[in-house]
Short mmCIF file of C-alpha atoms in Angstrom, two decimals:
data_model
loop_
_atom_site.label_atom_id
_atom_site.label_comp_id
_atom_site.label_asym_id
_atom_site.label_seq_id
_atom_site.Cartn_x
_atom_site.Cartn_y
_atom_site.Cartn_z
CA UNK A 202 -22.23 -12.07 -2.86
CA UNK A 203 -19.22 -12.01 -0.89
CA UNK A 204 -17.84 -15.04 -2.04
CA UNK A 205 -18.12 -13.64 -5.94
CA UNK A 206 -16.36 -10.02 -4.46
CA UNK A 207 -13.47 -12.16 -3.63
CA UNK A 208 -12.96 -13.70 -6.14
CA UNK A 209 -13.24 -11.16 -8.63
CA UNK A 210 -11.09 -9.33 -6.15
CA UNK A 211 -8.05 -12.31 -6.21
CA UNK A 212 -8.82 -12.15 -9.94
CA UNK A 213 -8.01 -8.68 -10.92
CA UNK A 214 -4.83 -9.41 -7.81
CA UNK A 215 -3.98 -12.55 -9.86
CA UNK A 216 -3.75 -11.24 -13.16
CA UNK A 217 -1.82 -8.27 -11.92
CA UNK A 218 0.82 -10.38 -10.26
CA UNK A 219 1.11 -12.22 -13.30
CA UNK A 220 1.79 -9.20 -15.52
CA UNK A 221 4.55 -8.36 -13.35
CA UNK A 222 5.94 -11.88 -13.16
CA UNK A 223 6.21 -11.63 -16.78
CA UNK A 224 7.12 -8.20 -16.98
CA UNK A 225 10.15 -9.40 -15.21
CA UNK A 226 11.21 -12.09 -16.91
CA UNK A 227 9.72 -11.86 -20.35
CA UNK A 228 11.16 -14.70 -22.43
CA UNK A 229 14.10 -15.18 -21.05
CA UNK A 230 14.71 -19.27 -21.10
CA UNK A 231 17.38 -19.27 -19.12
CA UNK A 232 15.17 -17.52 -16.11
CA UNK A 233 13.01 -20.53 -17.34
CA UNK A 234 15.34 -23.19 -16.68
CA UNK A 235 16.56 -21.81 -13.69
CA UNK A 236 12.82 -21.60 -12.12
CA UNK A 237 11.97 -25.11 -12.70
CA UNK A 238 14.46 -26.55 -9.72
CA UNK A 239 13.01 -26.90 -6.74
CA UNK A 240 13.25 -23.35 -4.58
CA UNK A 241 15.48 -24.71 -1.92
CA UNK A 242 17.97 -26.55 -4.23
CA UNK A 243 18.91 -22.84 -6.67
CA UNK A 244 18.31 -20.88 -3.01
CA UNK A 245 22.22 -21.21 -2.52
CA UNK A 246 22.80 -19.19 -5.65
CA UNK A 247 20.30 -16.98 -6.17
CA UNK A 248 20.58 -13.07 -6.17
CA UNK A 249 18.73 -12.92 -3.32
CA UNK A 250 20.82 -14.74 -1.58
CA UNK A 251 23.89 -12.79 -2.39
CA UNK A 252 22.30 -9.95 -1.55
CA UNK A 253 21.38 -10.80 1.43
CA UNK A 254 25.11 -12.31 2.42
CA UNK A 255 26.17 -8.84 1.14
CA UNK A 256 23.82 -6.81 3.99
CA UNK A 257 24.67 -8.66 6.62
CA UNK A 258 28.68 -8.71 5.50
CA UNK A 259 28.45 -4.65 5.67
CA UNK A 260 25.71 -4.64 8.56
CA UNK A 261 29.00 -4.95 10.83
CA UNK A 262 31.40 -2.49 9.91
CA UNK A 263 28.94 0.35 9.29
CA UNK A 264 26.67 -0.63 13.06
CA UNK A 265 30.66 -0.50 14.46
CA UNK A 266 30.64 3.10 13.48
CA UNK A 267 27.07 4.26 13.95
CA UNK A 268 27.12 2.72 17.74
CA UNK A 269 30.35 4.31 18.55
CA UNK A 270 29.35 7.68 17.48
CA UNK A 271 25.67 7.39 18.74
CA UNK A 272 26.42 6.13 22.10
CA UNK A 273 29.86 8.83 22.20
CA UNK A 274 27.77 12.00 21.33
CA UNK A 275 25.09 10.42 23.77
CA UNK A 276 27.56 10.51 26.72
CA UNK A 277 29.03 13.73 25.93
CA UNK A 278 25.68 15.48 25.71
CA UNK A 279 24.11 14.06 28.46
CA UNK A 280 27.39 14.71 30.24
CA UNK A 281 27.15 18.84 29.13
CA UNK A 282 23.55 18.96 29.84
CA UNK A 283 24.45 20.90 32.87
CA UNK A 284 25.56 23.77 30.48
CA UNK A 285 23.89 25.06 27.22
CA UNK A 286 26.51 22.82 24.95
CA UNK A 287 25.02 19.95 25.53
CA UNK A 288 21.95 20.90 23.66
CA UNK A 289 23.54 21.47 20.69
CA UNK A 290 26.20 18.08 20.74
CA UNK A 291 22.88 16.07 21.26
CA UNK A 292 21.12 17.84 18.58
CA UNK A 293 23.64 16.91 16.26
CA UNK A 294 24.31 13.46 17.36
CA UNK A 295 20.89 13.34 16.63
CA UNK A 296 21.07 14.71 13.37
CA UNK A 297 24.07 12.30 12.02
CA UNK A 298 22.26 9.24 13.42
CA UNK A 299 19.44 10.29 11.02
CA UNK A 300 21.87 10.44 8.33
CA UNK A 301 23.27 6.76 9.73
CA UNK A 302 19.74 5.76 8.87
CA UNK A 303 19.02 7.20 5.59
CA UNK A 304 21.84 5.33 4.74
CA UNK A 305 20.34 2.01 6.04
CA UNK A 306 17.36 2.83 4.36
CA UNK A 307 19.26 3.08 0.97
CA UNK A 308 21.17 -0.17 1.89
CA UNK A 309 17.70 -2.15 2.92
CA UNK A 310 16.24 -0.98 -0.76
CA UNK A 311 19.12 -2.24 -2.28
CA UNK A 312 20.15 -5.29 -0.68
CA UNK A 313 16.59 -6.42 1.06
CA UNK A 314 14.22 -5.18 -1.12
CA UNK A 315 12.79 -3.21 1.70
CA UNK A 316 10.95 -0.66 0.51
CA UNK A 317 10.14 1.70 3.97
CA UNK A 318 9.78 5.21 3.09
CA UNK A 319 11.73 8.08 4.60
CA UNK A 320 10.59 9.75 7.52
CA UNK A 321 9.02 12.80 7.48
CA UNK A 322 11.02 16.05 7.48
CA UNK A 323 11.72 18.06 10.70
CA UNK A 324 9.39 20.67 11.12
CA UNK A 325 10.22 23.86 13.05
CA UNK A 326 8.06 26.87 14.16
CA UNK A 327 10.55 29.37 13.74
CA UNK A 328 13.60 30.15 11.79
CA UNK A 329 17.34 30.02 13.52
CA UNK A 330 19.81 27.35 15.32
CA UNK A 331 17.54 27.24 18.43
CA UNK A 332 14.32 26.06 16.64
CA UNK A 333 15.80 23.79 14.61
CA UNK A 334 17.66 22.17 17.89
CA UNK A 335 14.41 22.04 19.71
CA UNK A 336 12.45 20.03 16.88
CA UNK A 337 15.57 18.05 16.48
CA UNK A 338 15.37 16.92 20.44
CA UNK A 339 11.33 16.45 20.43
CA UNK A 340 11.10 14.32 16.78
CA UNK A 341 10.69 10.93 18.09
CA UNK A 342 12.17 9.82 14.52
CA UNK A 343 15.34 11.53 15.63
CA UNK A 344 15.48 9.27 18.78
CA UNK A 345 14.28 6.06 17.18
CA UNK A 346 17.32 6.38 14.79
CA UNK A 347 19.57 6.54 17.89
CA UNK A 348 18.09 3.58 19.70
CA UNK A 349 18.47 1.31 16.03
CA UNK A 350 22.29 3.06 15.79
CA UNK A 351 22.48 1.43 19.46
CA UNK A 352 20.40 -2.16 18.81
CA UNK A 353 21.83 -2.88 15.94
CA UNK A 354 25.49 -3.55 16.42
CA UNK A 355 25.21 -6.26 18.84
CA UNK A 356 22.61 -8.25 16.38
CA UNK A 357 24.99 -6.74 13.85
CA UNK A 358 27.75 -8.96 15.35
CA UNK A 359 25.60 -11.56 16.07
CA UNK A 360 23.86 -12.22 12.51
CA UNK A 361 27.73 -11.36 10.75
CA UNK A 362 28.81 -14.43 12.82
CA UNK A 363 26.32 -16.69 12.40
CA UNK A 364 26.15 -16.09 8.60
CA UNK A 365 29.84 -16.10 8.09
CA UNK A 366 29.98 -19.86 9.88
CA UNK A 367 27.49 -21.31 8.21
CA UNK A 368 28.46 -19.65 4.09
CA UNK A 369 32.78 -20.36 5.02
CA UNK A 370 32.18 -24.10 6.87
CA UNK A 371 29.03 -24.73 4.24
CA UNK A 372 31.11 -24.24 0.90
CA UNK A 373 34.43 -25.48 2.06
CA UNK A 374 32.79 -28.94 3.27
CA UNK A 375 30.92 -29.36 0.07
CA UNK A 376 34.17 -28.73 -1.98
CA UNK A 377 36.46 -30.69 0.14
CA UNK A 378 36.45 -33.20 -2.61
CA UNK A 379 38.04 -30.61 -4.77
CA UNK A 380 40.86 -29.10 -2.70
CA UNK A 381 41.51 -32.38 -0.22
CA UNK A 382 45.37 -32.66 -1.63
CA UNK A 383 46.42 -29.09 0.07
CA UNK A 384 46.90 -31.26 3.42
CA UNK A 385 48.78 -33.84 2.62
CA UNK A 386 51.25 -31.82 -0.04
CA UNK A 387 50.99 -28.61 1.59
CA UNK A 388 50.36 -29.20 5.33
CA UNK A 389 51.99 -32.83 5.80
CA UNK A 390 48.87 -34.31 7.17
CA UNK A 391 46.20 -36.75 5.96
CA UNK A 392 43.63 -34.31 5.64
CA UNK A 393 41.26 -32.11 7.69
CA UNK A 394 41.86 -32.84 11.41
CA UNK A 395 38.38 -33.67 12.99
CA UNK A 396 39.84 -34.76 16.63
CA UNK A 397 43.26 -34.45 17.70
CA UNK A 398 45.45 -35.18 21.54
CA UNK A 399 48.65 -36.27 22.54
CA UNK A 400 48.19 -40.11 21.57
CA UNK A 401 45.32 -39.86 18.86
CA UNK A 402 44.96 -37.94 15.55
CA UNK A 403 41.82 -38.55 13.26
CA UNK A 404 42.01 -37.17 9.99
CA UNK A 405 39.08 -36.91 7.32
CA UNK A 406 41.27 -38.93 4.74
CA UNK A 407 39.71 -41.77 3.09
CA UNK A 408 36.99 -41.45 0.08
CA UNK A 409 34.29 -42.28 2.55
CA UNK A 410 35.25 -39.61 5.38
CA UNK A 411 35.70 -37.13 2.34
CA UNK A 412 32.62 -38.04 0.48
CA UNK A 413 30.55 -37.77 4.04
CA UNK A 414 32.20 -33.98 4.67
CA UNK A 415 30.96 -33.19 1.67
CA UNK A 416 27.05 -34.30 1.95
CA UNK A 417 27.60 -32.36 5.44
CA UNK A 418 28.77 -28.63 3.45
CA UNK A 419 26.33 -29.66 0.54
CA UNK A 420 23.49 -29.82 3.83
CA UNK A 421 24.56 -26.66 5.43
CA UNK A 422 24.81 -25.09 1.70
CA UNK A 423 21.23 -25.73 1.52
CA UNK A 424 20.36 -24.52 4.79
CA UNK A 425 23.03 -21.63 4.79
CA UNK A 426 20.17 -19.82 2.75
CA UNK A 427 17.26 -19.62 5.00
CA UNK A 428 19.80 -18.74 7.77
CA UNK A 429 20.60 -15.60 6.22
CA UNK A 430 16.93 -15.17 5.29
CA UNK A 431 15.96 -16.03 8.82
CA UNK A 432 18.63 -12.86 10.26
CA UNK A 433 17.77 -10.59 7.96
CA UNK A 434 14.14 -10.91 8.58
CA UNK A 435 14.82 -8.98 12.06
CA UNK A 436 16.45 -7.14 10.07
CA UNK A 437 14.03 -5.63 7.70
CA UNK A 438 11.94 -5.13 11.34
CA UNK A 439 14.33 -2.72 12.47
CA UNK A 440 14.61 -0.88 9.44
CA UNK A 441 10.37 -0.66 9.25
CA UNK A 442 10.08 -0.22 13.46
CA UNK A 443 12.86 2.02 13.74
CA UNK A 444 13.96 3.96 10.59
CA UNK A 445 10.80 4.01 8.43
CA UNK A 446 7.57 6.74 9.46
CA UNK A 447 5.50 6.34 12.45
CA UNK A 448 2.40 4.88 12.02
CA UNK A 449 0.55 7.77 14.01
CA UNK A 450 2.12 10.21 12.05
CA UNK A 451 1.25 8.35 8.63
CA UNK A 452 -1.33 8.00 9.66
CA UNK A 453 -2.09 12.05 10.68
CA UNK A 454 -0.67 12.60 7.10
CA UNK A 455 -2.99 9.97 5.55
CA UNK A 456 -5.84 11.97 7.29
CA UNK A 457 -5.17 15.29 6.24
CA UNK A 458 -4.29 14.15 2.72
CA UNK A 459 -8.26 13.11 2.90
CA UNK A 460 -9.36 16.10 4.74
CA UNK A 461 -7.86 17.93 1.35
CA UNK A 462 -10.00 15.44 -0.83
CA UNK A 463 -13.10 16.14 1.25
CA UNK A 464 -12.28 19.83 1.15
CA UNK A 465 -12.36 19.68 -2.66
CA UNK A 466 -14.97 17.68 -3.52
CA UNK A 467 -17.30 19.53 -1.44
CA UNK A 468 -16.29 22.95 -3.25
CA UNK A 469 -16.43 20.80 -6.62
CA UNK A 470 -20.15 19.78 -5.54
CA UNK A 471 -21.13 23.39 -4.44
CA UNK A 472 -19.94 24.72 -7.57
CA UNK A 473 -21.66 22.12 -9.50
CA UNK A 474 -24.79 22.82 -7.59
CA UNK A 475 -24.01 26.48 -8.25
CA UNK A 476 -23.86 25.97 -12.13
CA UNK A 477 -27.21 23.94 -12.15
CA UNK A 478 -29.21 26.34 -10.09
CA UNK A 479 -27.72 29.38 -12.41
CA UNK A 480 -27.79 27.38 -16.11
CA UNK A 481 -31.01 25.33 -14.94
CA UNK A 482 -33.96 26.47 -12.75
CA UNK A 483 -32.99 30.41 -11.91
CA UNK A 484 -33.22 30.90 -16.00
CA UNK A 485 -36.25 29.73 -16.24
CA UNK A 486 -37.71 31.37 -13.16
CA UNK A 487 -36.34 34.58 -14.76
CA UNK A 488 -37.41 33.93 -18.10
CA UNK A 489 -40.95 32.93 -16.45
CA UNK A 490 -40.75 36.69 -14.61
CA UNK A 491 -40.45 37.92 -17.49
CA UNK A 492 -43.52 35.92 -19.50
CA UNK A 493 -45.91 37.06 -16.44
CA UNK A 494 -44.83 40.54 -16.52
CA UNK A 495 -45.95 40.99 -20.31
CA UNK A 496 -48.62 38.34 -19.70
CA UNK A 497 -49.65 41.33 -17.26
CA UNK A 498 -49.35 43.77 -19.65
CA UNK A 499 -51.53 42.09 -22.08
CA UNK A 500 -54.21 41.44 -20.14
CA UNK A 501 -56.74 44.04 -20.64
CA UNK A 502 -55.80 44.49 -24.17
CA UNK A 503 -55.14 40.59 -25.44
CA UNK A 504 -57.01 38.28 -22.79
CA UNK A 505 -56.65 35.50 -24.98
CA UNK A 506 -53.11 36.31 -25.71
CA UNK A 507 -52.46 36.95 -22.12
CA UNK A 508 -54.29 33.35 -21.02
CA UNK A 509 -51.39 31.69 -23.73
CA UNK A 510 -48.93 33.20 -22.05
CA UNK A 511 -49.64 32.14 -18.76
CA UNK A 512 -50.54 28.68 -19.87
CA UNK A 513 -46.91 28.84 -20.79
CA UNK A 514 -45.36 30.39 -17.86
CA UNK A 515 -46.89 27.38 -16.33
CA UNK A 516 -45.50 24.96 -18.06
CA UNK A 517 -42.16 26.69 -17.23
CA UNK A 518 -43.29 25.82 -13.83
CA UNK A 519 -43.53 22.28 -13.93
CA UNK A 520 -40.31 22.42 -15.59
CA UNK A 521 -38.39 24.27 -13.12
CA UNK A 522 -40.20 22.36 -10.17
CA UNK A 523 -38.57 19.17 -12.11
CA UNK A 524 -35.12 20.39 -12.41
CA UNK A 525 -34.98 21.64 -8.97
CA UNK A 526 -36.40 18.04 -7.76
CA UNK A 527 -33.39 16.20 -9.58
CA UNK A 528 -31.09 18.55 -8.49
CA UNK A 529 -32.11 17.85 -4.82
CA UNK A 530 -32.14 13.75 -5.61
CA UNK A 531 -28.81 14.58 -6.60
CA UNK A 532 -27.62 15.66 -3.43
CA UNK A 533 -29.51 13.64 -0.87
CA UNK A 534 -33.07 12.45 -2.51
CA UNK A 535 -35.93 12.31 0.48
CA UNK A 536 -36.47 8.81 -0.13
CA UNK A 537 -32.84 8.00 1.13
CA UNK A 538 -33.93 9.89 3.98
CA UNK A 539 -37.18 8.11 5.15
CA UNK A 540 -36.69 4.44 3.45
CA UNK A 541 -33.35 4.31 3.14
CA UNK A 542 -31.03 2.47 0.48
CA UNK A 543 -33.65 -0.47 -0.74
CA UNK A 544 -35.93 2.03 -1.87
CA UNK A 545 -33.40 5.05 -3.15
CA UNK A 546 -31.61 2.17 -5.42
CA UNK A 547 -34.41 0.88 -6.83
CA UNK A 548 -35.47 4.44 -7.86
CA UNK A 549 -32.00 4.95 -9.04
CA UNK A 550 -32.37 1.49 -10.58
CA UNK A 551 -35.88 2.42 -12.29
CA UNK A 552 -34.44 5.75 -14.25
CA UNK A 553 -31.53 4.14 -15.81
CA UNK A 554 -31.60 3.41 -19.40
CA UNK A 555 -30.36 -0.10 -18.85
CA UNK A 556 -32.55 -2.71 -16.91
CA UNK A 557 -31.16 -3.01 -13.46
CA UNK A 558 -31.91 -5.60 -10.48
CA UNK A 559 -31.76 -4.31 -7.32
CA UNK A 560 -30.83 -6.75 -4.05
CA UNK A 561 -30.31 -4.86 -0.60
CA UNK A 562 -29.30 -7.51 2.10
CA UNK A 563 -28.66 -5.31 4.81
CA UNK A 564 -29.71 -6.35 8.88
CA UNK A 565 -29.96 -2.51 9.67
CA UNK A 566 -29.32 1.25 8.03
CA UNK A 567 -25.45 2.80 8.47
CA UNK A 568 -24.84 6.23 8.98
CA UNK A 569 -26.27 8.91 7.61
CA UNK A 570 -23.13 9.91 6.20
CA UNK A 571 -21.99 6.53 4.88
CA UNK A 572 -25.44 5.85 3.28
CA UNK A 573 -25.00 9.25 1.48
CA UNK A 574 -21.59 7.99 0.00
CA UNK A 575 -23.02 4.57 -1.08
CA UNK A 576 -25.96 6.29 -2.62
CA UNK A 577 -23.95 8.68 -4.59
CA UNK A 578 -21.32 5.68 -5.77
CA UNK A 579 -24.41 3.80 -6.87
CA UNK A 580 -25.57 6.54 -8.88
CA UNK A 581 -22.47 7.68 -10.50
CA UNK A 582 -21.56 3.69 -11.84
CA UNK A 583 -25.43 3.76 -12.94
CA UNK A 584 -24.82 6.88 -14.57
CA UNK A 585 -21.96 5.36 -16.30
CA UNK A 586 -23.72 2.28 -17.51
CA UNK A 587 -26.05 4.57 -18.92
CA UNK A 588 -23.62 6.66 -21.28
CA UNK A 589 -21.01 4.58 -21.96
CA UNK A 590 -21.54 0.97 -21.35
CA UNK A 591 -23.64 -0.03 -24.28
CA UNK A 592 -25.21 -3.00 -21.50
CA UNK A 593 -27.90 -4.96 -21.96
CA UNK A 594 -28.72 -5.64 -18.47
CA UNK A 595 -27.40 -4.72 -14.99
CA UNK A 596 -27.03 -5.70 -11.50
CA UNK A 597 -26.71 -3.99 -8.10
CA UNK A 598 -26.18 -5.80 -4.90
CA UNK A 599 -25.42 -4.08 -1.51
CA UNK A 600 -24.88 -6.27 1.84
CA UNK A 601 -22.71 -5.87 4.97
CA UNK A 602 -19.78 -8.47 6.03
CA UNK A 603 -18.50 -7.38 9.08
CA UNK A 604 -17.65 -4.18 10.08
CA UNK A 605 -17.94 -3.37 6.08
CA UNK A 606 -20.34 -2.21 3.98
CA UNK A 607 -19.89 -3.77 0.20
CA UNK A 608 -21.55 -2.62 -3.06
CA UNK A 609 -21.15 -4.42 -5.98
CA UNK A 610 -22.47 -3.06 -9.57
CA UNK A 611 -22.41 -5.55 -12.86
CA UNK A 612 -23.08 -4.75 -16.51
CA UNK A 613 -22.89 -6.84 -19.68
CA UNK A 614 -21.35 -3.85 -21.70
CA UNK A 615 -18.18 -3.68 -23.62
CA UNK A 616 -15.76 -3.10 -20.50
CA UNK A 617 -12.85 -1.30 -20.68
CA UNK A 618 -12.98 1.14 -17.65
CA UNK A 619 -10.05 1.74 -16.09
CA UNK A 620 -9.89 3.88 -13.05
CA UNK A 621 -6.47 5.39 -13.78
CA UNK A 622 -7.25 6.99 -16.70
CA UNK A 623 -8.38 9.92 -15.15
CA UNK A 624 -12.00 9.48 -15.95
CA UNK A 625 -14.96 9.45 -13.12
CA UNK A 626 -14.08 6.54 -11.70
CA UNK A 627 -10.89 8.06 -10.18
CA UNK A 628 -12.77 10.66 -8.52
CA UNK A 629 -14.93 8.13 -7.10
CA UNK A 630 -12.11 6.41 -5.90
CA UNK A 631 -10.56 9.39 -4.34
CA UNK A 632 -13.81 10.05 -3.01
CA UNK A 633 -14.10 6.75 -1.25
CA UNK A 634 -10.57 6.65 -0.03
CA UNK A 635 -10.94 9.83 2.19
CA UNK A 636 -13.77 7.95 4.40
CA UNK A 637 -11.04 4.82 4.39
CA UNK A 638 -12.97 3.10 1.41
CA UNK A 639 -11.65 1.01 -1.53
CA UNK A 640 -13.01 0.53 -5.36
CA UNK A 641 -12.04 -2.42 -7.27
CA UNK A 642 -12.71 -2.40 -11.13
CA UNK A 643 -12.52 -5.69 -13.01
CA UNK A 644 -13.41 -4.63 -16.74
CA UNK A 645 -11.56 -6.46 -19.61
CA UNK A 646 -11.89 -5.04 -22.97
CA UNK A 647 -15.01 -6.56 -24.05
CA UNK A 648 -16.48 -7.07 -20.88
CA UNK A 649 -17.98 -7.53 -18.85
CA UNK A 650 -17.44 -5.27 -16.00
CA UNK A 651 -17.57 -5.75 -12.05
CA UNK A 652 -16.99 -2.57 -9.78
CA UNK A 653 -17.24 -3.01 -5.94
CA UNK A 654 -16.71 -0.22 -3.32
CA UNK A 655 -16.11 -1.80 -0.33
CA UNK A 656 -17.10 1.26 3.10
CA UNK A 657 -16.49 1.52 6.36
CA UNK A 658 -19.65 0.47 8.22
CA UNK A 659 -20.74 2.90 11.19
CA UNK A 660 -24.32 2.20 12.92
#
């Protein structure tokens, strides 16, 4: 089963990638042409390229300026520590390095591709100059941006060199060929002077020297490329280590963003439960108060009448013993409880309206709380099969790879699901995503349709 989850999985990645590729290019034959020579033959003039030249041509004037100021308001701070102004110099030293690297991080976007998000805002307790200083001086993000304003101008230098060698030397060997008579008409010399002392001169003069320079440039053209590539690479690590979010804190935010999800779809499920209990079973308990109270009433007078009614009131017993038993399978059924998920899926699998095989390959039970989720996934995509699939048959297969607990649900409906169309599926997905979960819909118009949820798995 895990070898069909991937592969639906690079599918649905596939075909995805491929709508962008096209998206991009569309019909354009030129983009065509241009795409059928080999990668490191058109990597001399592509954008990218240019781009790239571009970021590191810029990388040195603007690192020039960001390392002067960072390290100058460093030394003057650190200098007036001894008195209350260097709080404030440092706190705004901090400050414009920030801005040095919301700058990089527009430049990156632009001329790398990078996309790192921004960091996340200062926060401060209180209002005024004095909390704002202190949350400037204990954001590690302020800091990190003065330590990149410090890094990056000697790589700056470094990368601006290497990259400027390699493009000048690269093009002007490859068009020697082309601009070979400036020596001799201009400069009164046979040509380029490869070697040159007191007794000996060797110029590149003859069609062989000149035809060799130019394989040479039309070599380091090629390779000029992946040099650039190669330094912006550390580059775009910088940019990600040093200018982009923390992971912890991402991560903090990625956490409470779930607690929020949690949060709401426990009040969602309360409320639902709520509605049931109030619409459902506590009408008919009231309405069945009611039936004994006349059947009460009746009794000495009608004892025939009075034996209906109670008949009936018990019927509205069995009834309201039902509803409340569903509405408890809905939450957590018993048999989830004491024979875990074999036996709650096929009972899932047994009240759906389509035929359904079950297979649970699973060495032990998870948690309580994961088995719960993977319960209540099953039974919302069974649910859906149900109402809106129009499926002959269906499957459900649950096993473990890992330190991951998969679920994979089939149908031979019509297909067409799509979880961002606001329909259950993206509360699922939500709902999976806040215990670090993932749902994957393949489901082409027509079918038919493949949904795996893919759990943490805690023993």
């Amino acid at each position: 089963m895990a070898t069909d989850y991937g592969q639906g999985y690079g599918r649905v990645m596939r075909s995805d990638l491929g709508d962008r590729w096209s998206g991009g290019f569309g019909d354009d034959t030129a983009a065509e042409r241009r795409n059928r020579l080999p990668v490191w033959l058109r990597a001399p003039v592509e954008g990218r390229t240019l781009r790239e030249f571009v970021y590191v041509l810029l990388s040195l004037p603007i690192s020039i300026v960001a390392f002067t100021f960072a390290v100058t308001m460093l030394a003057v701070g650190a200098g007036l520590l001894v008195t209350f102004v260097g709080i404030p110099v440092l706190a705004l030293g901090l400050t414009a390095c920030r801005g040095f690297g919301a700058l990089e991080r527009v430049r990156a976007r632009a001329l790398l591709g990078v996309d790192v998000q921004d960091p996340h805002a200062l926060r401060a307790r209180d209002s005024g100059p004095l909390a704002w200083m202190g949350a400037v001086l204990k954001s590690g993000v302020s800091w990190r941006h003065l330590v990149y304003a410090v890094l990056h101008m000697p790589w700056a230098i470094f990368s601006f060199t290497v990259a400027v060698v390699f493009w000048t030397y690269g093009w002007a060997m490859l068009t020697y060929p082309l601009w070979f008579w400036v020596f001799p008409v201009y400069g009164g010399q046979g040509g380029i002077q490869l070697y040159g002392d007191d007794s000996h001169r060797f110029y590149l003069d003859n069609p062989f020297e000149i035809g060799l320079t130019s394989a040479t440039g039309l070599l380091v053209t090629l390779g000029t490329p992946w040099i650039i590539r190669a330094l912006t690479t550390v580059d775009r690590v910088m940019v990600f280590g040093l200018l982009g979010p923390s992971r912890l804190v991402s991560r903090v935010v990625e956490l409470e963003s779930d607690r929020g999800v949690v949060v709401d779809t426990a009040a969602a499920d309360l409320r639902r439960i709520e509605r049931d209990l109030h619409d459902g079973a506590q009408a008919r308990l009231v309405a069945l108060a009611m039936d004994l109270g006349l059947a009460k009433e009746k009794l000495a007078e009608d004892p025939q009448a009075a034996a209906r009614m109670v008949d009936e009131a018990h019927g509205e017993v069995k009834v309201a013993l039902q509803e409340l038993r569903d509405l408890a399978r809905g939450i957590h059924p018993a048999v989830l409880t004491d024979r875990g998920l074999d036996a709650a899926l096929s009972a899932l699998a047994a009240r759906c309206t389509v035929p359904v095989e079950v297979e649970v390959d699973l060495p032990s039970r998870p948690a309580a709380a994961i088995e719960g989720i993977a319960y209540f996934t099953v039974s919302e995509l069974l649910q859906n099969i149900s109402k809106h699939s129009g499926a002959a048959r269906a499957s459900v297969d649950v096993w473990r790879v890992e330190d991951r607990l998969m679920l994979q649900v089939f149908d031979d409906g019509q297909g067409g699901a799509d979880v961002t169309a606001g329909s259950g599926l993206a509360g699922l997905a939500e709902r999976l995503d806040a215990v670090d979960g993932i749902l994957v819909v393949e489901s082409p118009v027509g079918g038919p349709t493949t949904v795996t949820a893919e759990l943490p798995w805690r023993g």
